[in-house]
Short mmCIF file of C-alpha atoms and ligand atoms in Angstrom, two decimals:
data_model
loop_
_atom_site.label_atom_id
_atom_site.label_comp_id
_atom_site.label_asym_id
_atom_site.label_seq_id
_atom_site.Cartn_x
_atom_site.Cartn_y
_atom_site.Cartn_z
CA UNK H 1 105.42 103.95 84.52
CA UNK H 2 107.74 100.96 84.77
CA UNK H 3 107.20 99.23 88.06
CA UNK H 4 110.20 97.79 89.85
CA UNK H 5 109.85 94.22 91.15
CA UNK H 6 107.89 94.16 94.37
CA UNK H 7 109.79 92.81 97.40
CA UNK H 8 107.92 89.90 99.03
CA UNK H 9 105.17 90.86 101.48
CA UNK H 10 106.34 91.11 105.03
CA UNK H 11 103.25 92.36 106.87
CA UNK H 12 100.05 90.33 106.83
CA UNK H 13 98.55 92.58 109.48
CA UNK H 14 95.59 94.90 108.85
CA UNK H 15 97.72 98.02 108.56
CA UNK H 16 100.18 99.43 108.17
CA UNK H 17 100.80 97.40 105.05
CA UNK H 18 104.01 97.05 103.07
CA UNK H 19 104.81 99.97 100.81
CA UNK H 20 106.48 99.62 97.41
CA UNK H 21 110.08 100.95 97.17
CA UNK H 22 109.11 103.56 94.55
CA UNK H 23 106.51 104.93 96.95
CA UNK H 24 108.92 105.00 99.90
CA UNK H 25 111.53 106.74 97.76
CA UNK H 26 109.07 109.41 96.60
CA UNK H 27 109.24 110.73 100.16
CA UNK H 28 112.92 111.59 99.82
CA UNK H 29 112.37 114.31 97.19
CA UNK H 30 113.36 117.82 98.30
CA UNK H 31 110.78 120.08 99.93
CA UNK H 32 108.90 122.70 97.96
CA UNK H 33 106.71 125.49 99.27
CA UNK H 34 103.08 124.48 99.55
CA UNK H 35 101.82 127.83 98.23
CA UNK H 36 103.30 127.11 94.80
CA UNK H 37 101.90 126.08 91.43
CA UNK H 38 104.01 122.89 91.63
CA UNK H 39 102.34 121.78 94.85
CA UNK H 40 98.86 122.74 93.66
CA UNK H 41 99.32 120.63 90.53
CA UNK H 42 100.42 117.64 92.62
CA UNK H 43 97.46 118.11 94.96
CA UNK H 44 94.96 118.51 92.11
CA UNK H 45 96.21 115.31 90.48
CA UNK H 46 95.80 113.31 93.71
CA UNK H 47 92.37 114.86 94.27
CA UNK H 48 91.17 113.79 90.84
CA UNK H 49 92.48 110.23 91.24
CA UNK H 50 90.94 109.93 94.72
CA UNK H 51 87.55 111.17 93.47
CA UNK H 52 87.71 108.47 90.86
CA UNK H 53 88.61 105.77 93.44
CA UNK H 54 85.74 106.92 95.70
CA UNK H 55 83.46 106.96 92.62
CA UNK H 56 82.33 110.46 93.52
CA UNK H 57 81.80 113.69 91.62
CA UNK H 58 81.75 115.77 94.79
CA UNK H 59 84.99 116.21 96.74
CA UNK H 60 87.66 114.41 98.74
CA UNK H 61 89.48 116.16 101.57
CA UNK H 62 93.10 115.14 102.00
CA UNK H 63 94.45 115.65 105.50
CA UNK H 64 97.57 115.07 107.54
CA UNK H 65 95.91 112.80 110.10
CA UNK H 66 95.24 109.15 110.78
CA UNK H 67 91.79 107.64 110.26
CA UNK H 68 90.57 108.44 113.79
CA UNK H 69 91.03 112.16 113.09
CA UNK H 70 88.48 111.94 110.30
CA UNK H 71 86.05 110.04 112.54
CA UNK H 72 86.24 113.18 114.67
CA UNK H 73 85.98 115.52 111.66
CA UNK H 74 82.85 113.71 110.50
CA UNK H 75 81.13 114.21 113.85
CA UNK H 76 82.23 117.83 114.27
CA UNK H 77 80.85 118.80 110.85
CA UNK H 78 77.76 116.63 110.49
CA UNK H 79 76.28 116.50 113.98
CA UNK H 80 74.77 119.40 115.87
CA UNK H 81 72.39 117.34 117.97
CA UNK H 82 72.12 113.55 118.01
CA UNK H 83 74.00 110.75 116.33
CA UNK H 84 73.48 106.98 116.39
CA UNK H 85 76.69 104.93 116.45
CA UNK H 86 76.40 101.31 115.30
CA UNK H 87 78.97 99.24 117.18
CA UNK H 88 79.87 95.79 115.87
CA UNK H 89 83.55 95.90 116.80
CA UNK H 90 86.41 98.00 118.14
CA UNK H 91 86.29 100.73 115.51
CA UNK H 92 82.55 101.23 115.71
CA UNK H 93 83.10 101.59 119.45
CA UNK H 94 85.85 104.14 118.86
CA UNK H 95 83.53 106.25 116.70
CA UNK H 96 81.04 106.25 119.56
CA UNK H 97 83.74 107.39 121.99
CA UNK H 98 84.76 110.10 119.52
CA UNK H 99 81.13 111.26 119.20
CA UNK H 100 80.64 111.43 122.96
CA UNK H 101 84.06 113.07 123.32
CA UNK H 102 82.96 115.84 120.94
CA UNK H 103 80.10 116.54 123.35
CA UNK H 104 77.35 115.21 121.07
CA UNK H 105 74.34 113.23 122.18
CA UNK H 106 75.68 109.89 120.99
CA UNK H 107 73.36 106.87 121.02
CA UNK H 108 75.25 103.55 120.95
CA UNK H 109 73.63 100.54 119.27
CA UNK H 110 75.51 97.37 120.10
CA UNK H 111 75.52 94.63 117.50
CA UNK H 112 77.04 91.21 118.13
CA UNK H 113 80.73 91.22 117.21
CA UNK H 114 81.67 89.09 114.18
CA UNK H 115 78.31 89.88 112.59
CA UNK H 116 77.42 92.64 110.17
CA UNK H 117 75.27 95.69 110.87
CA UNK H 118 72.04 94.91 108.97
CA UNK H 119 69.59 97.39 107.44
CA UNK H 120 66.77 95.99 109.65
CA UNK H 121 68.79 96.76 112.79
CA UNK H 122 69.49 100.25 111.52
CA UNK H 123 65.81 100.80 110.71
CA UNK H 124 64.71 99.65 114.17
CA UNK H 125 67.24 101.80 116.03
CA UNK H 126 66.57 104.86 113.88
CA UNK H 127 62.79 104.61 114.25
CA UNK H 128 63.16 104.27 118.01
CA UNK H 129 65.50 107.28 118.28
CA UNK H 130 63.28 109.43 116.05
CA UNK H 131 60.52 109.19 118.68
CA UNK H 132 62.61 111.60 120.77
CA UNK H 133 63.45 114.02 117.96
CA UNK H 134 65.59 114.32 114.85
CA UNK H 135 68.77 112.28 114.33
CA UNK H 136 71.48 114.24 112.55
CA UNK H 137 73.56 111.26 111.45
CA UNK H 138 74.37 107.60 111.85
CA UNK H 139 77.89 106.18 111.89
CA UNK H 140 78.76 102.73 110.59
CA UNK H 141 82.05 100.97 109.89
CA UNK H 142 82.14 99.39 106.44
CA UNK H 143 84.91 96.89 107.22
CA UNK H 144 85.32 96.15 110.94
CA UNK H 145 89.03 95.41 111.12
CA UNK H 146 88.67 93.87 114.58
CA UNK H 147 86.27 91.17 113.35
CA UNK H 148 86.85 90.85 109.59
CA UNK H 149 83.22 91.66 108.81
CA UNK H 150 81.95 93.94 106.04
CA UNK H 151 78.57 95.64 106.53
CA UNK H 152 76.24 96.45 103.61
CA UNK H 153 76.57 100.23 103.88
CA UNK H 154 74.85 100.87 100.54
CA UNK H 155 71.67 99.12 101.72
CA UNK H 156 72.00 100.82 105.09
CA UNK H 157 72.14 104.25 103.43
CA UNK H 158 69.06 103.43 101.37
CA UNK H 159 67.21 102.37 104.52
CA UNK H 160 68.16 105.53 106.39
CA UNK H 161 67.12 107.73 103.44
CA UNK H 162 63.71 106.04 103.28
CA UNK H 163 63.01 106.54 106.98
CA UNK H 164 64.64 109.90 107.69
CA UNK H 165 65.93 111.74 104.61
CA UNK H 166 67.68 114.43 106.68
CA UNK H 167 69.78 111.89 108.63
CA UNK H 168 73.29 111.80 107.17
CA UNK H 169 75.10 108.50 106.61
CA UNK H 170 78.73 108.52 107.78
CA UNK H 171 80.91 105.55 106.81
CA UNK H 172 84.35 104.44 107.98
CA UNK H 173 86.12 102.58 105.18
CA UNK H 174 89.58 102.73 106.75
CA UNK H 175 90.43 99.09 106.09
CA UNK H 176 88.45 98.47 102.90
CA UNK H 177 88.93 101.51 100.66
CA UNK H 178 90.74 100.64 97.42
CA UNK H 179 90.53 96.92 98.24
CA UNK H 180 86.84 96.76 97.38
CA UNK H 181 84.60 98.98 95.31
CA UNK H 182 82.75 101.62 97.36
CA UNK H 183 80.65 103.67 94.93
CA UNK H 184 80.06 106.60 97.25
CA UNK H 185 77.65 108.59 95.04
CA UNK H 186 75.66 105.58 93.85
CA UNK H 187 75.22 104.36 97.42
CA UNK H 188 74.35 107.85 98.67
CA UNK H 189 76.99 107.98 101.39
CA UNK H 190 77.32 111.46 102.87
CA UNK H 191 80.79 110.81 104.14
CA UNK H 192 83.24 108.00 103.50
CA UNK H 193 86.57 108.18 105.31
CA UNK H 194 89.78 106.23 104.99
CA UNK H 195 93.48 106.36 105.83
CA UNK H 196 96.68 105.86 103.88
CA UNK H 197 98.23 102.88 105.66
CA UNK H 198 95.83 100.05 104.82
CA UNK H 199 94.73 98.83 101.37
CA UNK H 200 96.08 102.00 99.76
CA UNK H 201 99.60 100.88 100.78
CA UNK H 202 100.97 104.36 101.52
CA UNK H 203 102.83 105.06 104.79
CA UNK H 204 100.63 106.13 107.73
CA UNK H 205 99.84 109.81 108.22
CA UNK H 206 97.31 110.78 105.56
CA UNK H 207 93.54 110.47 105.77
CA UNK H 208 90.90 111.09 103.13
CA UNK H 209 87.16 111.61 103.13
CA UNK H 210 84.60 111.96 100.39
CA UNK H 211 81.94 114.46 101.49
CA UNK H 212 78.50 115.07 99.98
CA UNK H 213 76.95 118.47 99.19
CA UNK H 214 74.27 117.65 101.77
CA UNK H 215 76.86 117.27 104.48
CA UNK H 216 78.61 120.48 103.49
CA UNK H 217 75.28 122.33 103.67
CA UNK H 218 74.65 120.81 107.12
CA UNK H 219 78.07 121.92 108.37
CA UNK H 220 77.04 125.55 107.90
CA UNK H 221 74.56 125.22 110.77
CA UNK H 222 76.72 123.09 113.07
CA UNK H 223 78.57 124.93 115.81
CA UNK H 224 81.92 123.90 117.27
CA UNK H 225 83.39 122.57 114.04
CA UNK H 226 86.80 123.62 115.30
CA UNK H 227 89.37 124.83 112.78
CA UNK H 228 91.71 122.09 111.55
CA UNK H 229 88.90 119.76 110.48
CA UNK H 230 86.34 122.42 109.50
CA UNK H 231 84.97 121.22 106.16
CA UNK H 232 83.88 124.72 105.13
CA UNK H 233 87.43 125.97 105.50
CA UNK H 234 88.86 122.86 103.80
CA UNK H 235 86.40 123.41 100.94
CA UNK H 236 87.53 126.99 100.45
CA UNK H 237 91.14 125.89 100.06
CA UNK H 238 90.27 122.82 98.00
CA UNK H 239 88.82 125.16 95.37
CA UNK H 240 92.41 126.36 94.93
CA UNK H 241 93.85 122.81 95.06
CA UNK H 242 95.47 123.29 98.42
CA UNK H 243 94.97 122.96 102.17
CA UNK H 244 94.54 125.60 104.91
CA UNK H 245 97.45 124.23 106.98
CA UNK H 246 100.84 122.90 105.89
CA UNK H 247 100.23 119.62 104.05
CA UNK H 248 102.28 116.45 104.65
CA UNK H 249 104.19 117.09 101.45
CA UNK H 250 106.39 113.98 101.43
CA UNK H 251 103.42 111.72 102.10
CA UNK H 252 101.46 113.39 99.30
CA UNK H 253 104.37 112.69 96.95
CA UNK H 254 104.24 109.05 98.05
CA UNK H 255 100.46 109.02 97.59
CA UNK H 256 100.79 110.37 94.07
CA UNK H 257 103.17 107.58 93.02
CA UNK H 258 100.99 104.91 94.66
CA UNK H 259 97.82 106.24 93.01
CA UNK H 260 99.55 105.90 89.63
CA UNK H 261 100.43 102.30 90.53
CA UNK H 262 96.80 101.65 91.51
CA UNK H 263 95.49 103.06 88.22
CA UNK H 264 98.13 101.12 86.30
CA UNK H 265 96.82 97.90 87.87
CA UNK H 266 93.26 99.16 87.34
CA UNK H 267 90.82 99.58 90.26
CA UNK H 268 88.61 96.68 89.08
CA UNK H 269 91.65 94.36 88.88
CA UNK H 270 92.70 95.53 92.32
CA UNK H 271 89.26 94.75 93.78
CA UNK H 272 89.26 91.35 92.07
CA UNK H 273 92.72 90.55 93.46
CA UNK H 274 91.59 91.35 97.00
CA UNK H 275 88.50 89.18 96.58
CA UNK H 276 90.55 86.28 95.17
CA UNK H 277 93.10 86.45 98.02
CA UNK H 278 90.28 86.61 100.60
CA UNK H 279 88.65 83.49 99.14
CA UNK H 280 91.98 81.66 99.05
CA UNK H 281 92.67 82.61 102.69
CA UNK H 282 89.26 81.35 103.85
CA UNK H 283 89.82 78.13 101.93
CA UNK H 284 93.28 77.68 103.43
CA UNK H 285 91.92 78.21 106.94
CA UNK H 286 89.09 75.70 106.65
CA UNK H 287 91.31 73.16 104.80
CA UNK H 288 93.69 73.35 107.75
CA UNK H 289 91.10 72.80 110.46
CA UNK H 290 90.33 76.40 111.43
CA UNK H 291 86.80 77.79 111.50
CA UNK H 292 86.02 81.30 110.32
CA UNK H 293 84.86 83.86 112.88
CA UNK H 294 83.01 86.29 110.61
CA UNK H 295 79.38 85.82 109.66
CA UNK H 296 79.00 84.03 106.35
CA UNK H 297 78.01 86.31 103.50
CA UNK H 298 79.69 89.32 105.13
CA UNK H 299 83.32 88.19 105.22
CA UNK H 300 85.86 90.88 104.54
CA UNK H 301 87.78 91.04 101.26
CA UNK H 302 90.79 92.59 103.03
CA UNK H 303 91.18 90.77 106.37
CA UNK H 304 90.19 87.24 107.39
CA UNK H 305 89.30 86.51 111.00
CA UNK H 306 90.28 82.92 111.74
CA UNK H 307 89.15 81.05 114.86
CA UNK H 308 91.96 79.33 116.75
CA UNK H 309 90.08 76.03 116.46
CA UNK H 310 93.28 73.98 116.84
CA UNK H 311 94.23 75.86 119.97
CA UNK H 312 97.70 76.73 118.76
CA UNK H 313 100.03 79.20 120.45
CA UNK H 314 99.54 82.27 118.26
CA UNK H 315 102.49 84.14 119.79
CA UNK H 316 104.76 81.17 119.03
CA UNK H 317 103.36 80.97 115.49
CA UNK H 318 104.11 84.66 114.97
CA UNK H 319 107.63 84.21 116.36
CA UNK H 320 108.15 81.34 113.87
CA UNK H 321 106.79 83.50 111.03
CA UNK H 322 108.96 86.39 112.22
CA UNK H 323 112.10 84.30 111.71
CA UNK H 324 110.93 83.96 108.10
CA UNK H 325 110.27 87.70 107.77
CA UNK H 326 106.47 87.59 108.03
CA UNK H 327 103.87 88.54 110.59
CA UNK H 328 100.13 88.11 111.08
CA UNK H 329 97.81 89.62 113.72
CA UNK H 330 96.48 88.12 116.89
CA UNK H 331 92.76 88.38 117.65
CA UNK H 332 91.66 91.85 118.76
CA UNK H 333 91.05 92.58 122.45
CA UNK H 334 89.11 89.75 124.06
CA UNK H 335 89.83 87.52 121.04
CA UNK H 336 93.57 87.54 121.75
CA UNK H 337 94.77 83.92 121.66
CA UNK H 338 91.31 82.79 120.54
CA UNK H 339 91.61 83.96 116.95
CA UNK H 340 94.05 85.40 114.45
CA UNK H 341 93.63 87.95 111.69
CA UNK H 342 95.32 87.44 108.36
CA UNK H 343 95.30 90.57 106.23
CA UNK H 344 95.45 90.41 102.44
CA UNK H 345 95.31 94.07 101.58
CA UNK H 346 97.41 96.56 99.68
CA UNK H 347 100.10 95.31 97.31
CA UNK H 348 100.00 91.66 98.46
CA UNK H 349 99.81 89.08 95.68
CA UNK H 350 99.07 85.37 95.27
CA UNK H 351 102.71 84.31 95.73
CA UNK H 352 102.93 86.27 98.98
CA UNK H 353 99.90 84.43 100.37
CA UNK H 354 101.25 81.02 99.32
CA UNK H 355 104.58 81.79 101.00
CA UNK H 356 102.70 82.69 104.20
CA UNK H 357 100.52 79.56 104.05
CA UNK H 358 103.56 77.31 103.44
CA UNK H 359 105.26 78.80 106.51
CA UNK H 360 102.11 78.40 108.61
CA UNK H 361 101.80 74.79 107.50
CA UNK H 362 105.44 74.19 108.43
CA UNK H 363 104.71 75.54 111.91
CA UNK H 364 101.56 73.42 112.27
CA UNK H 365 103.49 70.31 111.23
N1 LIG Q 401 88.58 102.49 111.63
C1 LIG Q 401 88.98 101.27 111.27
C2 LIG Q 401 88.02 100.36 110.59
C3 LIG Q 401 90.30 100.87 111.52
O1 LIG Q 401 90.71 99.66 111.15
C4 LIG Q 401 91.18 101.76 112.16
C5 LIG Q 401 92.55 101.36 112.47
O2 LIG Q 401 92.94 100.23 112.37
C6 LIG Q 401 90.70 103.02 112.51
C7 LIG Q 401 89.40 103.36 112.23
C8 LIG Q 401 91.57 104.00 113.17
O3 LIG Q 401 92.49 104.44 112.22
P1 LIG Q 401 93.85 105.14 112.63
O4 LIG Q 401 94.63 104.14 113.42
O5 LIG Q 401 94.44 105.45 111.29
O6 LIG Q 401 93.51 106.36 113.41
#
């Protein structure tokens, strides 16, 4: 593939991210029927590439949904009885609301925002909950987009397995997948979900989850799985490289082109680029008098949470950046005005970051 020059990055927000022109254009191809060999070949190709990016030999379901839909799918398929939701930010909280909304016995465990969920905290909460009976699953967000913190989900899975082997480990990697290596099989994650609009740099509307054999076996005994997100039904169709319902064909075409771009760059190079841009962003922030909000040692490779230590007007900064065709994110919820989030995920490169930093310095001056 010959890549066309990438237009400069416009969005430095944690999703949606900028999408390459080739990927946008892929969506303009004519429709084809989804019960055709042509579609099944396209689907099978994406499936294989996604399995490789999730580092899994099991399966990846591809759905027309945003990430939240797969938080719901995870609960509906994996949890018959009780689930523990670890909450260290807005998206951990959402998964708890989803769990309760699905009518499950959902046990929230609140962790201080801007810190990671630690294996010791998971062990303590799990041991406590087990006193009252089995725990079907735990949920944890790998990269809390609201705080810019990454939790050690591999160590967490190992801890859970040691204490309660039948408890499934469900992981949200919406804002980290493809920006950092998540070896799903090696880490023993039973489910790892993500969405198209973040580090994958595909337009919003697709969501993906790697699912273990253990989880699929569990689903057989869970009632109320619904239909659209029923993994057993999705599995049946996946065997034929297709989906039960009409797939988002144009988005899958876009996905296919973007996956080729990702493999052309090379996943390891992509992970290294995200790490390098994260380190540069942290350095820029501290060099310019801003503290970092996220706990040291757990800072995200895809989004940096910067304290508003200089008490600047973040809305005015964003307006200034907007005139130069760029935008960053304000702090989330209660952090609005108190912090800002600079995302460095997707197709963003070193020059893009330097252009952003130069503009921010011009504003500060
Ligand atoms: N989980 C995380 C970590 C997120 O960052 C987001 C969205 O930003 C979601 C879940 C929800 O995803 P969606 O907006 O695609 O439903």
